[in-house]
Every structure is written in structure tokens, then in C-alpha cells.
mmCIF file of C-alpha atoms in Angstrom:
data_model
loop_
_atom_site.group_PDB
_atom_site.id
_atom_site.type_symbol
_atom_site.label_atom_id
_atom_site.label_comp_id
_atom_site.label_asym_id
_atom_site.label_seq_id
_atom_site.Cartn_x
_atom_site.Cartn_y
_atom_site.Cartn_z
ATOM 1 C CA UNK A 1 118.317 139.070 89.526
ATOM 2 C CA UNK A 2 116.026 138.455 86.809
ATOM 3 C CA UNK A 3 112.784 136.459 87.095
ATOM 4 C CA UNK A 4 112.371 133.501 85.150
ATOM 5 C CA UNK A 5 108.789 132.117 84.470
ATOM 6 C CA UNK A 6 107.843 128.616 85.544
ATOM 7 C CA UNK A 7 106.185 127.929 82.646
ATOM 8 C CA UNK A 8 109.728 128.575 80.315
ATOM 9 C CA UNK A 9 110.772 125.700 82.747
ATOM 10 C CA UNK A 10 108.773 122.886 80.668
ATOM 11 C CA UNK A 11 108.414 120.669 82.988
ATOM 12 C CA UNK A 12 106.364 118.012 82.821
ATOM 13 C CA UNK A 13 105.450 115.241 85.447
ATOM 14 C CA UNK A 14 107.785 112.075 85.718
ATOM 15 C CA UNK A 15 105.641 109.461 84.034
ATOM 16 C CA UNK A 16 108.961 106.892 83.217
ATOM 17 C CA UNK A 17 108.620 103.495 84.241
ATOM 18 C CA UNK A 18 111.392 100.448 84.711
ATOM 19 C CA UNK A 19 110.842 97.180 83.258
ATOM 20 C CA UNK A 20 111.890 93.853 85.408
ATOM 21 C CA UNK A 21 111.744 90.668 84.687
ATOM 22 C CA UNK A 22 110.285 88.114 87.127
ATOM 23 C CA UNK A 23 109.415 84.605 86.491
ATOM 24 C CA UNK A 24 108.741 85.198 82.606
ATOM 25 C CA UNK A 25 106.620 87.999 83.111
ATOM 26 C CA UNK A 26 107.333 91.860 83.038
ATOM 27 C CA UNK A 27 106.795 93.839 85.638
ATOM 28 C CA UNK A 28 106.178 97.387 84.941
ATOM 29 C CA UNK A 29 107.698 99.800 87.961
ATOM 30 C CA UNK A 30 106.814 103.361 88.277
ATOM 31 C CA UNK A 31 109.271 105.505 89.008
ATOM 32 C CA UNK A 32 108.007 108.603 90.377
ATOM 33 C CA UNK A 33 104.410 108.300 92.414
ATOM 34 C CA UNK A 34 102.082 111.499 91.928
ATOM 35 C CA UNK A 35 101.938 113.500 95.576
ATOM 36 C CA UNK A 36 97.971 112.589 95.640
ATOM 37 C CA UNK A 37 98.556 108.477 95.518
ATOM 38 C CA UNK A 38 101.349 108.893 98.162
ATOM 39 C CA UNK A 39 99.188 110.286 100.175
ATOM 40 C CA UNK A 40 96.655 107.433 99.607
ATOM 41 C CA UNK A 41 99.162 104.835 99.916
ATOM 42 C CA UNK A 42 100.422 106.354 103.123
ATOM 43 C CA UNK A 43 96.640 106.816 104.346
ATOM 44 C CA UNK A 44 95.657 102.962 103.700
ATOM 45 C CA UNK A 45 98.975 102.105 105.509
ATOM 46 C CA UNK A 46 98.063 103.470 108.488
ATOM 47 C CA UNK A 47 94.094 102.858 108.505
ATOM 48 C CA UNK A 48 95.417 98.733 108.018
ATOM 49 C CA UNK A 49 97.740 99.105 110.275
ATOM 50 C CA UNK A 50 95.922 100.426 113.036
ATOM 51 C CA UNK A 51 95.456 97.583 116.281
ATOM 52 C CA UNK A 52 92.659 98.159 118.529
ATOM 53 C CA UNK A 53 94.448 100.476 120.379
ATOM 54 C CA UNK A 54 94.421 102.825 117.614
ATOM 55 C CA UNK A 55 98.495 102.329 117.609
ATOM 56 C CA UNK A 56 100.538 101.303 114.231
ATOM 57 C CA UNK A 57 101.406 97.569 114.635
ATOM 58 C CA UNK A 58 104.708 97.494 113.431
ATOM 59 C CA UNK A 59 104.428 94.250 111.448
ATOM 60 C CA UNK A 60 100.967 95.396 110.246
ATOM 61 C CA UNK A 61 103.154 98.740 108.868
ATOM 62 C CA UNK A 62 105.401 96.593 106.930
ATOM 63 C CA UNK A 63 102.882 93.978 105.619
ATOM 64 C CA UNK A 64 100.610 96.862 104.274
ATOM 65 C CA UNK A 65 103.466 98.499 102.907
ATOM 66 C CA UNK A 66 104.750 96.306 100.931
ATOM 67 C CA UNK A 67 101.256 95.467 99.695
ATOM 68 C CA UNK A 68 101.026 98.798 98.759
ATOM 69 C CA UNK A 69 104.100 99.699 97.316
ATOM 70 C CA UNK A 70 103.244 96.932 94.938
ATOM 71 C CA UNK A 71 99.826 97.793 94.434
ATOM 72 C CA UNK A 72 100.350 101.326 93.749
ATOM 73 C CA UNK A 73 104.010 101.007 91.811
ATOM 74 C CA UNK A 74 103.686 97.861 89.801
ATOM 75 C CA UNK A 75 101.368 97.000 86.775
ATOM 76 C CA UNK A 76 100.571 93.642 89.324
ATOM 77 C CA UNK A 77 96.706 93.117 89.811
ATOM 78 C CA UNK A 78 95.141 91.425 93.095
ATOM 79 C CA UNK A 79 91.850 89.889 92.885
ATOM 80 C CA UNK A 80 89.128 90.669 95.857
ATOM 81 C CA UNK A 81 89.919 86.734 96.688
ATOM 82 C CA UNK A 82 93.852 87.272 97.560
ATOM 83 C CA UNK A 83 93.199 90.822 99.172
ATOM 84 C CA UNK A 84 90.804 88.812 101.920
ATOM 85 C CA UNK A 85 94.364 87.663 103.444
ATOM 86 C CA UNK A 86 96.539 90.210 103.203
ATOM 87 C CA UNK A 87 99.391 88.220 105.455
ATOM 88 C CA UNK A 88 99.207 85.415 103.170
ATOM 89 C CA UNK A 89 99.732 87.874 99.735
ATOM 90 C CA UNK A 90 102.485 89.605 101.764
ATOM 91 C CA UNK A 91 104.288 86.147 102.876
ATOM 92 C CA UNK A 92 103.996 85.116 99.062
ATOM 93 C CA UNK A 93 105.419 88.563 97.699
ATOM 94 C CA UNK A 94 108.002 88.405 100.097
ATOM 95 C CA UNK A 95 109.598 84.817 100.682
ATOM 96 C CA UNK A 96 109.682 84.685 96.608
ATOM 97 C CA UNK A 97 111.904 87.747 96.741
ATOM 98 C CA UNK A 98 109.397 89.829 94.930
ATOM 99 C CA UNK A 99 109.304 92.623 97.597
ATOM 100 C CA UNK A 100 113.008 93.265 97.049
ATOM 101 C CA UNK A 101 113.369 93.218 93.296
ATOM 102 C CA UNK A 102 110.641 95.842 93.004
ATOM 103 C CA UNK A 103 111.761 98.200 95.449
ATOM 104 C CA UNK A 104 115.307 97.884 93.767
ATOM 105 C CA UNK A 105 113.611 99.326 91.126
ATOM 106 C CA UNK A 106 112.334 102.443 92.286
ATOM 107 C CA UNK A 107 114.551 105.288 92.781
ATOM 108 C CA UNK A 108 116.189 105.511 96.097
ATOM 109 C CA UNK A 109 115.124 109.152 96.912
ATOM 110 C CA UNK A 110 111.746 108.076 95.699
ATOM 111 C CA UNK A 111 111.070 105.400 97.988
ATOM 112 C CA UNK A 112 113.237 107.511 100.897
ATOM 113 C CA UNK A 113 110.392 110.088 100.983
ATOM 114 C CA UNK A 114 107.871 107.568 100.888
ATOM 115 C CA UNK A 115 108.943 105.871 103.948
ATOM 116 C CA UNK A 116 109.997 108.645 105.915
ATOM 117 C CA UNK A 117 106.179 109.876 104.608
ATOM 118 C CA UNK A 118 104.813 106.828 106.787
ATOM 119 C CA UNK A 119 106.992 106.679 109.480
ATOM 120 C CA UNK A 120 106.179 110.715 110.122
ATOM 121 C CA UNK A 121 102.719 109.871 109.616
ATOM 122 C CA UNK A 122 102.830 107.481 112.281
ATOM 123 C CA UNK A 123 104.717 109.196 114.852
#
């Protein structure tokens, strides 16, 4: 079998976005997350989530993962004010249905790894 040189490959990193509507504003989704801000997003997951017993809360998993997800997917900006409460920004993104729509709009292999990323990372 012949080799074939990466570099004939032209690949290029995944840089496509998904635009969604919410509320009159458009919300810009990324659709592929670079390995290096996964593993920041994973990292600040578990450092938040962390109870002082060093265990993962498992509400405090989901509440900084949403957070997260929309911090590090979304064009969406938090000021220092709303990050002081992180339940009450999570309660807001979530009961408004915001949580969902974004994560509808990332690619379901995408978001697969990322979560299986945090729950490994856990365990």
C-alpha cells in the first residue's frame, strides 16, 4: 500500500458555526470546540464542581456545565456581576429553555465526547 501524505489531505480545522434565533437575537453556536478549550471547559467543570469533600456534586456538574457549554460554544457574554451567582444564571438559562435550544445545535457526536470527556474525568 502506498503512503499518502497528511498534508495532500488539506484539512483544515472545523471553524463552522450555526445560527439560532432566540428572543430576537442571534445566537452564534460553534460547532466543533478546539481539543485545548475542551479541556478547559472540562477542567473548570470539575474545579466548580468540587464539594468540600473534594467529590463532583452532581448538581454542581450540571449547573457548571451548562454554564460552560454556553460560555465556551455561544457568542453569549456574562458580566463579572451575573457570574457571582452561578445557580441563579443557570436557573435563568435553563427554565427559559435556552440550555436546550443551544445544545440542539451542536452536533451530537460533538457534544457526546464532551460529556463522556467530563463524566471520565470525574470518575
Amino acid at each position: 500500500m502506498a503512503k499518502l501524505s497528511f498534508n495532500k489531505l488539506g484539512l483544515t480545522k472545523n471553524q463552522d458555526i450555526v445560527n439560532i434565533a432566540f428572543n430576537d437575537q442571534v445566537i452564534e453556536v460553534k460547532q466543533y470546540l478546539p481539543v485545548n478549550d475542551k479541556l478547559h471547559l472540562i477542567s473548570n467543570v470539575i474545579n466548580q464542581s468540587a464539594d468540600d469533600n473534594n467529590f463532583a456534586n452532581p448538581i454542581k456538574v450540571n449547573v457548571f456545565t451548562v454554564l460552560e457549554i454556553v460560555d465556551f460554544y455561544t457568542n453569549i457574554s456574562f458580566t463579572e456581576k451575573q457570574r457571582e451567582d452561578p445557580t441563579k444564571l443557570y436557573d435563568l438559562i435553563v427554565s427559559n429553555d435556552l440550555a436546550r435550544i443551544i445544545t440542539r445545535a451542536i452536533p451530537q457526536v460533538e457534544l457526546d465526547d464532551l460529556m463522556s470527556g467530563i463524566k471520565d474525568s470525574i470518575e
